[in-house]
Amino acid sequence: QVQLVESGGGLVQPGGSLRLSCAASGSRLSIYDLGWYRQAPGKQRELVARITTDDITSYSDSVKGRFTISRDNAKNTVYLQMNSLKPEDTAVYYCNAPIGTSNTFVRLDWGPGTQVTVSS
C-alpha cells in the first residue's frame, strides 16, 4: 500500500516562496502521472499542477507562471516550487496520482497534506 507524505508548508508573506515535497513509500512513483492538489477552507480540492511519466507538465490558470512541478524518481519524490505567493494560495496541499485526464479521480490514498498560509 502506497503512503504519501507531504511536507514543506508554512507561513509565508505575499510574494514569498515555498518548496513542497511529497515522498512515497510502498510503491515507485515513477510509474504514475503525478499531481499537486490544494483545498482551501470551504472549497473543493482542485488540481493545480500535473507532471506525466514523460515529465510533461501542466498547470491551472491560477498558478501558471508561478508554480513549478518536478519529480525525482530516484528519491521517489515529487516537488512543487511555489513563487510569488498570494493570499489566495492559502490551502492544504496534497499530492496524488490522477487517473487519466481526470482532475478528480486519483489512484492512491490521500496523505495528510501540508498547510500553506500566505499572509502578512
PDB file of C-alpha atoms in Angstrom:
ATOM      1  CA  GLN A   1       0.000   0.000   0.000  1.00  0.00           C
ATOM      2  CA  VAL A   2       1.392   3.357  -1.066  1.00  0.00           C
ATOM      3  CA  GLN A   3       1.744   6.035   1.573  1.00  0.00           C
ATOM      4  CA  LEU A   4       2.187   9.683   0.594  1.00  0.00           C
ATOM      5  CA  VAL A   5       3.649  12.254   2.977  1.00  0.00           C
ATOM      6  CA  GLU A   6       3.680  15.926   2.066  1.00  0.00           C
ATOM      7  CA  SER A   7       5.993  18.454   3.707  1.00  0.00           C
ATOM      8  CA  GLY A   8       7.415  21.940   3.293  1.00  0.00           C
ATOM      9  CA  GLY A   9       4.382  24.055   4.040  1.00  0.00           C
ATOM     10  CA  GLY A  10       4.324  27.012   6.391  1.00  0.00           C
ATOM     11  CA  LEU A  11       3.505  30.656   6.851  1.00  0.00           C
ATOM     12  CA  VAL A  12       4.906  32.991   4.215  1.00  0.00           C
ATOM     13  CA  GLN A  13       4.355  36.625   3.296  1.00  0.00           C
ATOM     14  CA  PRO A  14       2.760  37.588  -0.024  1.00  0.00           C
ATOM     15  CA  GLY A  15       5.384  37.472  -2.757  1.00  0.00           C
ATOM     16  CA  GLY A  16       7.367  34.809  -0.940  1.00  0.00           C
ATOM     17  CA  SER A  17       8.300  31.287  -1.956  1.00  0.00           C
ATOM     18  CA  LEU A  18       7.962  27.773  -0.639  1.00  0.00           C
ATOM     19  CA  ARG A  19       9.030  24.376  -1.908  1.00  0.00           C
ATOM     20  CA  LEU A  20       6.758  21.461  -1.133  1.00  0.00           C
ATOM     21  CA  SER A  21       7.847  17.835  -1.191  1.00  0.00           C
ATOM     22  CA  CYS A  22       5.847  14.643  -1.389  1.00  0.00           C
ATOM     23  CA  ALA A  23       7.607  11.404  -0.570  1.00  0.00           C
ATOM     24  CA  ALA A  24       6.139   7.989  -1.191  1.00  0.00           C
ATOM     25  CA  SER A  25       6.684   4.615   0.388  1.00  0.00           C
ATOM     26  CA  GLY A  26       5.326   1.269  -0.725  1.00  0.00           C
ATOM     27  CA  SER A  27       5.489   1.872  -4.458  1.00  0.00           C
ATOM     28  CA  ARG A  28       7.527   3.571  -7.133  1.00  0.00           C
ATOM     29  CA  LEU A  29       6.087   6.949  -8.084  1.00  0.00           C
ATOM     30  CA  SER A  30       7.881   6.705 -11.418  1.00  0.00           C
ATOM     31  CA  ILE A  31       5.051   4.593 -12.845  1.00  0.00           C
ATOM     32  CA  TYR A  32       2.431   7.299 -12.276  1.00  0.00           C
ATOM     33  CA  ASP A  33       1.486  10.677 -13.636  1.00  0.00           C
ATOM     34  CA  LEU A  34       1.543  12.862 -10.510  1.00  0.00           C
ATOM     35  CA  GLY A  35      -0.235  15.970  -9.406  1.00  0.00           C
ATOM     36  CA  TRP A  36      -0.369  18.568  -6.687  1.00  0.00           C
ATOM     37  CA  TYR A  37      -3.797  19.446  -5.368  1.00  0.00           C
ATOM     38  CA  ARG A  38      -4.985  22.031  -2.894  1.00  0.00           C
ATOM     39  CA  GLN A  39      -8.048  22.538  -0.771  1.00  0.00           C
ATOM     40  CA  ALA A  40      -8.905  25.896   0.731  1.00  0.00           C
ATOM     41  CA  PRO A  41     -11.408  26.204   3.583  1.00  0.00           C
ATOM     42  CA  GLY A  42     -14.949  25.755   2.320  1.00  0.00           C
ATOM     43  CA  LYS A  43     -13.814  24.860  -1.198  1.00  0.00           C
ATOM     44  CA  GLN A  44     -13.403  21.656  -3.165  1.00  0.00           C
ATOM     45  CA  ARG A  45      -9.988  20.144  -3.689  1.00  0.00           C
ATOM     46  CA  GLU A  46      -8.512  21.233  -7.006  1.00  0.00           C
ATOM     47  CA  LEU A  47      -5.635  20.032  -9.148  1.00  0.00           C
ATOM     48  CA  VAL A  48      -3.113  22.846  -9.654  1.00  0.00           C
ATOM     49  CA  ALA A  49      -0.104  21.124 -11.237  1.00  0.00           C
ATOM     50  CA  ARG A  50       0.492  17.868 -13.047  1.00  0.00           C
ATOM     51  CA  ILE A  51       3.538  16.011 -14.372  1.00  0.00           C
ATOM     52  CA  THR A  52       3.425  12.966 -16.586  1.00  0.00           C
ATOM     53  CA  THR A  53       5.772   9.996 -16.543  1.00  0.00           C
ATOM     54  CA  ASP A  54       7.466  11.707 -19.509  1.00  0.00           C
ATOM     55  CA  ASP A  55       7.942  14.911 -17.463  1.00  0.00           C
ATOM     56  CA  ILE A  56       5.343  16.881 -19.391  1.00  0.00           C
ATOM     57  CA  THR A  57       3.906  19.486 -17.065  1.00  0.00           C
ATOM     58  CA  SER A  58       0.637  21.400 -16.966  1.00  0.00           C
ATOM     59  CA  TYR A  59      -0.847  23.952 -14.582  1.00  0.00           C
ATOM     60  CA  SER A  60      -4.114  25.526 -13.660  1.00  0.00           C
ATOM     61  CA  ASP A  61      -4.523  29.103 -14.798  1.00  0.00           C
ATOM     62  CA  SER A  62      -4.418  30.286 -11.196  1.00  0.00           C
ATOM     63  CA  VAL A  63      -0.807  29.147 -10.681  1.00  0.00           C
ATOM     64  CA  LYS A  64       0.650  29.138 -14.199  1.00  0.00           C
ATOM     65  CA  GLY A  65       3.923  31.055 -14.340  1.00  0.00           C
ATOM     66  CA  ARG A  66       4.359  30.967 -10.548  1.00  0.00           C
ATOM     67  CA  PHE A  67       4.438  27.268  -9.625  1.00  0.00           C
ATOM     68  CA  THR A  68       6.709  24.547 -10.978  1.00  0.00           C
ATOM     69  CA  ILE A  69       6.165  20.840 -10.503  1.00  0.00           C
ATOM     70  CA  SER A  70       9.064  18.409 -10.770  1.00  0.00           C
ATOM     71  CA  ARG A  71       9.881  14.862  -9.849  1.00  0.00           C
ATOM     72  CA  ASP A  72      12.921  12.896  -8.718  1.00  0.00           C
ATOM     73  CA  ASN A  73      12.228   9.243  -9.392  1.00  0.00           C
ATOM     74  CA  ALA A  74      15.446   8.164  -7.688  1.00  0.00           C
ATOM     75  CA  LYS A  75      14.201   9.744  -4.461  1.00  0.00           C
ATOM     76  CA  ASN A  76      10.589   8.674  -5.083  1.00  0.00           C
ATOM     77  CA  THR A  77       9.560  12.274  -4.513  1.00  0.00           C
ATOM     78  CA  VAL A  78       7.583  14.965  -6.306  1.00  0.00           C
ATOM     79  CA  TYR A  79       8.084  18.667  -5.657  1.00  0.00           C
ATOM     80  CA  LEU A  80       6.151  21.894  -6.048  1.00  0.00           C
ATOM     81  CA  GLN A  81       8.147  25.120  -6.188  1.00  0.00           C
ATOM     82  CA  MET A  82       5.815  27.994  -5.404  1.00  0.00           C
ATOM     83  CA  ASN A  83       6.908  31.550  -6.130  1.00  0.00           C
ATOM     84  CA  SER A  84       5.154  34.916  -5.963  1.00  0.00           C
ATOM     85  CA  LEU A  85       2.706  33.502  -3.470  1.00  0.00           C
ATOM     86  CA  LYS A  86      -0.632  35.214  -2.995  1.00  0.00           C
ATOM     87  CA  PRO A  87      -3.113  35.084  -0.101  1.00  0.00           C
ATOM     88  CA  GLU A  88      -5.463  33.107  -2.340  1.00  0.00           C
ATOM     89  CA  ASP A  89      -2.866  30.321  -2.479  1.00  0.00           C
ATOM     90  CA  THR A  90      -3.622  29.591   1.175  1.00  0.00           C
ATOM     91  CA  ALA A  91      -4.752  25.966   1.383  1.00  0.00           C
ATOM     92  CA  VAL A  92      -3.780  22.476   2.401  1.00  0.00           C
ATOM     93  CA  TYR A  93      -1.660  20.995  -0.374  1.00  0.00           C
ATOM     94  CA  TYR A  94      -1.672  17.313  -1.311  1.00  0.00           C
ATOM     95  CA  CYS A  95      -0.003  15.132  -3.908  1.00  0.00           C
ATOM     96  CA  ASN A  96      -1.530  12.152  -5.669  1.00  0.00           C
ATOM     97  CA  ALA A  97      -1.666  10.323  -8.985  1.00  0.00           C
ATOM     98  CA  PRO A  98      -4.516  11.488 -11.236  1.00  0.00           C
ATOM     99  CA  ILE A  99      -6.354   8.864 -13.272  1.00  0.00           C
ATOM    100  CA  GLY A 100      -6.106   9.667 -16.966  1.00  0.00           C
ATOM    101  CA  THR A 101      -7.014  13.288 -17.612  1.00  0.00           C
ATOM    102  CA  SER A 102      -9.302  13.478 -14.591  1.00  0.00           C
ATOM    103  CA  ASN A 103      -8.792  16.307 -12.133  1.00  0.00           C
ATOM    104  CA  THR A 104     -10.947  14.493  -9.597  1.00  0.00           C
ATOM    105  CA  PHE A 105     -10.214  10.783  -9.530  1.00  0.00           C
ATOM    106  CA  VAL A 106      -6.914   9.553  -8.163  1.00  0.00           C
ATOM    107  CA  ARG A 107      -5.075   6.263  -7.843  1.00  0.00           C
ATOM    108  CA  LEU A 108      -3.649   6.487  -4.345  1.00  0.00           C
ATOM    109  CA  ASP A 109      -4.824   7.112  -0.809  1.00  0.00           C
ATOM    110  CA  TRP A 110      -4.542  10.723   0.248  1.00  0.00           C
ATOM    111  CA  GLY A 111      -1.741  11.754   2.562  1.00  0.00           C
ATOM    112  CA  PRO A 112      -2.121  14.206   5.448  1.00  0.00           C
ATOM    113  CA  GLY A 113      -1.292  17.235   3.297  1.00  0.00           C
ATOM    114  CA  THR A 114       0.784  20.254   4.240  1.00  0.00           C
ATOM    115  CA  GLN A 115      -0.672  23.638   5.209  1.00  0.00           C
ATOM    116  CA  VAL A 116       0.389  26.699   3.242  1.00  0.00           C
ATOM    117  CA  THR A 117      -0.646  30.056   4.632  1.00  0.00           C
ATOM    118  CA  VAL A 118       0.121  33.262   2.756  1.00  0.00           C
ATOM    119  CA  SER A 119      -0.403  36.281   4.939  1.00  0.00           C
ATOM    120  CA  SER A 120       1.310  39.468   6.012  1.00  0.00           C
TER     121      SER A 120
END
